[in-house]
mmCIF file with all atom_site columns, C-alpha atoms and ligand atoms in Angstrom:
data_model
loop_
_atom_site.group_PDB
_atom_site.id
_atom_site.type_symbol
_atom_site.label_atom_id
_atom_site.label_alt_id
_atom_site.label_comp_id
_atom_site.label_asym_id
_atom_site.label_entity_id
_atom_site.label_seq_id
_atom_site.pdbx_PDB_ins_code
_atom_site.Cartn_x
_atom_site.Cartn_y
_atom_site.Cartn_z
_atom_site.occupancy
_atom_site.B_iso_or_equiv
_atom_site.pdbx_formal_charge
_atom_site.auth_seq_id
_atom_site.auth_comp_id
_atom_site.auth_asym_id
_atom_site.auth_atom_id
_atom_site.pdbx_PDB_model_num
ATOM   1   C  CA  . MET H 1 1   ? -1.977  2.163   7.804   1.00 64.00 ? 1   MET H CA  1
ATOM   2   C  CA  . HIS H 1 2   ? -1.248  -1.328  9.128   1.00 88.00 ? 2   HIS H CA  1
ATOM   3   C  CA  . GLU H 1 3   ? -3.393  -2.865  6.393   1.00 94.00 ? 3   GLU H CA  1
ATOM   4   C  CA  . MET H 1 4   ? -0.415  -2.485  4.048   1.00 95.00 ? 4   MET H CA  1
ATOM   5   C  CA  . SER H 1 5   ? 1.764   -4.894  6.022   1.00 95.00 ? 5   SER H CA  1
ATOM   6   C  CA  . LEU H 1 6   ? -1.205  -7.231  6.492   1.00 95.00 ? 6   LEU H CA  1
ATOM   7   C  CA  . ALA H 1 7   ? -1.803  -7.212  2.755   1.00 96.00 ? 7   ALA H CA  1
ATOM   8   C  CA  . GLU H 1 8   ? 1.886   -7.985  2.188   1.00 96.00 ? 8   GLU H CA  1
ATOM   9   C  CA  . GLY H 1 9   ? 1.507   -10.932 4.545   1.00 95.00 ? 9   GLY H CA  1
ATOM   10  C  CA  . VAL H 1 10  ? -1.440  -12.197 2.530   1.00 95.00 ? 10  VAL H CA  1
ATOM   11  C  CA  . VAL H 1 11  ? 0.520   -11.935 -0.722  1.00 95.00 ? 11  VAL H CA  1
ATOM   12  C  CA  . GLN H 1 12  ? 3.443   -13.771 0.886   1.00 95.00 ? 12  GLN H CA  1
ATOM   13  C  CA  . LEU H 1 13  ? 1.085   -16.558 1.895   1.00 94.00 ? 13  LEU H CA  1
ATOM   14  C  CA  . ILE H 1 14  ? -0.382  -16.750 -1.600  1.00 95.00 ? 14  ILE H CA  1
ATOM   15  C  CA  . GLU H 1 15  ? 3.071   -16.933 -3.176  1.00 94.00 ? 15  GLU H CA  1
ATOM   16  C  CA  . ASP H 1 16  ? 4.118   -19.705 -0.787  1.00 94.00 ? 16  ASP H CA  1
ATOM   17  C  CA  . ALA H 1 17  ? 0.979   -21.658 -1.668  1.00 92.00 ? 17  ALA H CA  1
ATOM   18  C  CA  . ALA H 1 18  ? 1.656   -21.108 -5.365  1.00 92.00 ? 18  ALA H CA  1
ATOM   19  C  CA  . ARG H 1 19  ? 5.140   -22.572 -5.010  1.00 92.00 ? 19  ARG H CA  1
ATOM   20  C  CA  . GLU H 1 20  ? 3.919   -25.575 -3.036  1.00 93.00 ? 20  GLU H CA  1
ATOM   21  C  CA  . GLN H 1 21  ? 0.941   -26.351 -5.216  1.00 91.00 ? 21  GLN H CA  1
ATOM   22  C  CA  . ALA H 1 22  ? 2.461   -25.178 -8.482  1.00 89.00 ? 22  ALA H CA  1
ATOM   23  C  CA  . PHE H 1 23  ? -0.222  -22.896 -9.790  1.00 89.00 ? 23  PHE H CA  1
ATOM   24  C  CA  . GLY H 1 24  ? 0.629   -19.910 -11.913 1.00 88.00 ? 24  GLY H CA  1
ATOM   25  C  CA  . LYS H 1 25  ? -2.142  -17.433 -11.331 1.00 94.00 ? 25  LYS H CA  1
ATOM   26  C  CA  . VAL H 1 26  ? -4.583  -16.484 -8.630  1.00 96.00 ? 26  VAL H CA  1
ATOM   27  C  CA  . THR H 1 27  ? -7.913  -15.102 -9.829  1.00 97.00 ? 27  THR H CA  1
ATOM   28  C  CA  . ALA H 1 28  ? -9.752  -14.642 -6.544  1.00 97.00 ? 28  ALA H CA  1
ATOM   29  C  CA  . VAL H 1 29  ? -8.950  -14.553 -2.856  1.00 97.00 ? 29  VAL H CA  1
ATOM   30  C  CA  . TRP H 1 30  ? -11.413 -15.051 -0.024  1.00 98.00 ? 30  TRP H CA  1
ATOM   31  C  CA  . LEU H 1 31  ? -10.232 -13.268 3.052   1.00 97.00 ? 31  LEU H CA  1
ATOM   32  C  CA  . GLU H 1 32  ? -11.866 -13.669 6.417   1.00 97.00 ? 32  GLU H CA  1
ATOM   33  C  CA  . ILE H 1 33  ? -11.704 -10.534 8.516   1.00 97.00 ? 33  ILE H CA  1
ATOM   34  C  CA  . GLY H 1 34  ? -12.902 -10.655 12.075  1.00 96.00 ? 34  GLY H CA  1
ATOM   35  C  CA  . GLN H 1 35  ? -15.160 -7.861  13.230  1.00 94.00 ? 35  GLN H CA  1
ATOM   36  C  CA  . LEU H 1 36  ? -12.816 -7.255  16.178  1.00 95.00 ? 36  LEU H CA  1
ATOM   37  C  CA  . SER H 1 37  ? -9.563  -7.517  14.219  1.00 95.00 ? 37  SER H CA  1
ATOM   38  C  CA  . GLY H 1 38  ? -9.277  -3.773  13.712  1.00 93.00 ? 38  GLY H CA  1
ATOM   39  C  CA  . VAL H 1 39  ? -8.764  -4.276  9.981   1.00 95.00 ? 39  VAL H CA  1
ATOM   40  C  CA  . GLU H 1 40  ? -10.498 -1.705  7.793   1.00 94.00 ? 40  GLU H CA  1
ATOM   41  C  CA  . VAL H 1 41  ? -12.108 -3.533  4.879   1.00 95.00 ? 41  VAL H CA  1
ATOM   42  C  CA  . GLU H 1 42  ? -11.865 -0.613  2.447   1.00 95.00 ? 42  GLU H CA  1
ATOM   43  C  CA  . ALA H 1 43  ? -8.226  0.032   3.351   1.00 96.00 ? 43  ALA H CA  1
ATOM   44  C  CA  . MET H 1 44  ? -7.521  -3.675  2.975   1.00 97.00 ? 44  MET H CA  1
ATOM   45  C  CA  . LYS H 1 45  ? -9.010  -3.742  -0.532  1.00 96.00 ? 45  LYS H CA  1
ATOM   46  C  CA  . PHE H 1 46  ? -6.919  -0.768  -1.533  1.00 96.00 ? 46  PHE H CA  1
ATOM   47  C  CA  . CYS H 1 47  ? -3.694  -2.226  -0.114  1.00 97.00 ? 47  CYS H CA  1
ATOM   48  C  CA  . PHE H 1 48  ? -4.396  -5.609  -1.667  1.00 97.00 ? 48  PHE H CA  1
ATOM   49  C  CA  . ASP H 1 49  ? -4.634  -3.986  -5.109  1.00 96.00 ? 49  ASP H CA  1
ATOM   50  C  CA  . VAL H 1 50  ? -1.332  -2.215  -4.541  1.00 96.00 ? 50  VAL H CA  1
ATOM   51  C  CA  . VAL H 1 51  ? 0.709   -5.143  -3.231  1.00 96.00 ? 51  VAL H CA  1
ATOM   52  C  CA  . THR H 1 52  ? -0.608  -7.705  -5.734  1.00 96.00 ? 52  THR H CA  1
ATOM   53  C  CA  . ARG H 1 53  ? 0.363   -5.572  -8.725  1.00 96.00 ? 53  ARG H CA  1
ATOM   54  C  CA  . ASP H 1 54  ? 2.702   -7.428  -11.125 1.00 94.00 ? 54  ASP H CA  1
ATOM   55  C  CA  . GLY H 1 55  ? 2.614   -10.503 -8.914  1.00 94.00 ? 55  GLY H CA  1
ATOM   56  C  CA  . ILE H 1 56  ? 0.893   -13.851 -9.085  1.00 94.00 ? 56  ILE H CA  1
ATOM   57  C  CA  . ALA H 1 57  ? -2.382  -12.362 -7.828  1.00 96.00 ? 57  ALA H CA  1
ATOM   58  C  CA  . ASP H 1 58  ? -2.360  -9.314  -10.085 1.00 96.00 ? 58  ASP H CA  1
ATOM   59  C  CA  . GLY H 1 59  ? -5.961  -8.376  -10.860 1.00 95.00 ? 59  GLY H CA  1
ATOM   60  C  CA  . ALA H 1 60  ? -7.355  -11.006 -8.511  1.00 96.00 ? 60  ALA H CA  1
ATOM   61  C  CA  . ARG H 1 61  ? -10.782 -10.389 -7.038  1.00 96.00 ? 61  ARG H CA  1
ATOM   62  C  CA  . LEU H 1 62  ? -10.757 -9.887  -3.298  1.00 97.00 ? 62  LEU H CA  1
ATOM   63  C  CA  . GLU H 1 63  ? -13.794 -11.273 -1.495  1.00 97.00 ? 63  GLU H CA  1
ATOM   64  C  CA  . ILE H 1 64  ? -14.153 -10.255 2.115   1.00 97.00 ? 64  ILE H CA  1
ATOM   65  C  CA  . ILE H 1 65  ? -15.915 -12.531 4.567   1.00 97.00 ? 65  ILE H CA  1
ATOM   66  C  CA  . ALA H 1 66  ? -16.683 -10.674 7.765   1.00 95.00 ? 66  ALA H CA  1
ATOM   67  C  CA  . THR H 1 67  ? -16.629 -12.994 10.762  1.00 96.00 ? 67  THR H CA  1
ATOM   68  C  CA  . PRO H 1 68  ? -18.616 -11.854 13.791  1.00 96.00 ? 68  PRO H CA  1
ATOM   69  C  CA  . GLY H 1 69  ? -17.002 -10.890 17.055  1.00 97.00 ? 69  GLY H CA  1
ATOM   70  C  CA  . THR H 1 70  ? -17.788 -12.980 20.094  1.00 97.00 ? 70  THR H CA  1
ATOM   71  C  CA  . GLY H 1 71  ? -16.928 -12.668 23.734  1.00 97.00 ? 71  GLY H CA  1
ATOM   72  C  CA  . TRP H 1 72  ? -17.370 -14.513 27.002  1.00 97.00 ? 72  TRP H CA  1
ATOM   73  C  CA  . CYS H 1 73  ? -19.433 -12.646 29.567  1.00 97.00 ? 73  CYS H CA  1
ATOM   74  C  CA  . MET H 1 74  ? -18.335 -13.475 33.102  1.00 97.00 ? 74  MET H CA  1
ATOM   75  C  CA  . GLN H 1 75  ? -21.657 -12.278 34.504  1.00 97.00 ? 75  GLN H CA  1
ATOM   76  C  CA  . CYS H 1 76  ? -23.838 -14.362 32.210  1.00 98.00 ? 76  CYS H CA  1
ATOM   77  C  CA  . SER H 1 77  ? -21.308 -17.219 31.987  1.00 98.00 ? 77  SER H CA  1
ATOM   78  C  CA  . ARG H 1 78  ? -21.868 -17.596 28.307  1.00 97.00 ? 78  ARG H CA  1
ATOM   79  C  CA  . THR H 1 79  ? -20.690 -16.511 24.882  1.00 97.00 ? 79  THR H CA  1
ATOM   80  C  CA  . VAL H 1 80  ? -22.365 -13.413 23.476  1.00 97.00 ? 80  VAL H CA  1
ATOM   81  C  CA  . PRO H 1 81  ? -21.897 -11.375 20.282  1.00 96.00 ? 81  PRO H CA  1
ATOM   82  C  CA  . MET H 1 82  ? -19.512 -8.422  20.495  1.00 95.00 ? 82  MET H CA  1
ATOM   83  C  CA  . SER H 1 83  ? -19.238 -5.521  18.080  1.00 91.00 ? 83  SER H CA  1
ATOM   84  C  CA  . GLU H 1 84  ? -16.156 -3.848  19.607  1.00 91.00 ? 84  GLU H CA  1
ATOM   85  C  CA  . VAL H 1 85  ? -13.152 -5.087  21.569  1.00 90.00 ? 85  VAL H CA  1
ATOM   86  C  CA  . PHE H 1 86  ? -13.979 -3.174  24.743  1.00 90.00 ? 86  PHE H CA  1
ATOM   87  C  CA  . GLY H 1 87  ? -17.703 -3.473  24.287  1.00 91.00 ? 87  GLY H CA  1
ATOM   88  C  CA  . GLU H 1 88  ? -20.265 -4.502  26.807  1.00 94.00 ? 88  GLU H CA  1
ATOM   89  C  CA  . CYS H 1 89  ? -22.445 -7.572  27.105  1.00 97.00 ? 89  CYS H CA  1
ATOM   90  C  CA  . PRO H 1 90  ? -25.608 -7.077  25.005  1.00 95.00 ? 90  PRO H CA  1
ATOM   91  C  CA  . ASP H 1 91  ? -27.601 -8.976  27.638  1.00 96.00 ? 91  ASP H CA  1
ATOM   92  C  CA  . CYS H 1 92  ? -26.489 -7.615  31.010  1.00 97.00 ? 92  CYS H CA  1
ATOM   93  C  CA  . GLY H 1 93  ? -24.362 -4.592  30.054  1.00 97.00 ? 93  GLY H CA  1
ATOM   94  C  CA  . SER H 1 94  ? -21.319 -5.896  31.922  1.00 97.00 ? 94  SER H CA  1
ATOM   95  C  CA  . HIS H 1 95  ? -17.821 -4.873  30.874  1.00 95.00 ? 95  HIS H CA  1
ATOM   96  C  CA  . GLN H 1 96  ? -16.307 -8.027  32.331  1.00 95.00 ? 96  GLN H CA  1
ATOM   97  C  CA  . MET H 1 97  ? -15.884 -9.473  28.906  1.00 94.00 ? 97  MET H CA  1
ATOM   98  C  CA  . GLN H 1 98  ? -13.254 -11.634 27.359  1.00 95.00 ? 98  GLN H CA  1
ATOM   99  C  CA  . VAL H 1 99  ? -12.951 -11.579 23.591  1.00 96.00 ? 99  VAL H CA  1
ATOM   100 C  CA  . THR H 1 100 ? -13.122 -15.122 22.223  1.00 96.00 ? 100 THR H CA  1
ATOM   101 C  CA  . GLY H 1 101 ? -13.572 -14.728 18.479  1.00 96.00 ? 101 GLY H CA  1
ATOM   102 C  CA  . GLY H 1 102 ? -13.493 -12.386 15.515  1.00 97.00 ? 102 GLY H CA  1
ATOM   103 C  CA  . THR H 1 103 ? -10.020 -10.973 16.134  1.00 96.00 ? 103 THR H CA  1
ATOM   104 C  CA  . GLU H 1 104 ? -8.171  -12.708 13.346  1.00 94.00 ? 104 GLU H CA  1
ATOM   105 C  CA  . MET H 1 105 ? -7.709  -12.310 9.642   1.00 95.00 ? 105 MET H CA  1
ATOM   106 C  CA  . ARG H 1 106 ? -6.958  -15.287 7.415   1.00 95.00 ? 106 ARG H CA  1
ATOM   107 C  CA  . VAL H 1 107 ? -7.028  -16.464 3.854   1.00 96.00 ? 107 VAL H CA  1
ATOM   108 C  CA  . LYS H 1 108 ? -9.901  -18.898 3.567   1.00 96.00 ? 108 LYS H CA  1
ATOM   109 C  CA  . GLU H 1 109 ? -9.766  -19.858 -0.065  1.00 96.00 ? 109 GLU H CA  1
ATOM   110 C  CA  . LEU H 1 110 ? -7.959  -19.171 -3.304  1.00 95.00 ? 110 LEU H CA  1
ATOM   111 C  CA  . GLU H 1 111 ? -9.297  -19.486 -6.801  1.00 96.00 ? 111 GLU H CA  1
ATOM   112 C  CA  . VAL H 1 112 ? -6.429  -20.383 -9.088  1.00 93.00 ? 112 VAL H CA  1
ATOM   113 C  CA  . ALA H 1 113 ? -5.903  -20.808 -12.773 1.00 85.00 ? 113 ALA H CA  1
HETATM 114 ZN ZN1 . LIG J 2 .   ? -23.651 -10.582 30.313  1.00 73.88 ? 1   LIG J ZN1 1
#
């Protein structure tokens, strides 16, 4: 389950931010997860609960923002929505697609106390 190491990365980021900005507690985390990132939202929630235990974000609410996948269709010469990494163009059905968005996961916002 690679969500565990991703969740650890998120906690690391939160702790770094806490040191820099000198806040003592995180009460909510908004996490953007791209539709094409391969991250399972349910697994992520579970791992987040585990890795935040006894830390600065213990008990913090995790809000998931799903960002849509997008790709560049070489046939249509334009950006189209994509629901899977090796998907096809919803307009022309071509597989000559290049993924352009929705592959990343990042912390968008923290609510601190
Ligand atoms: Zn197309």
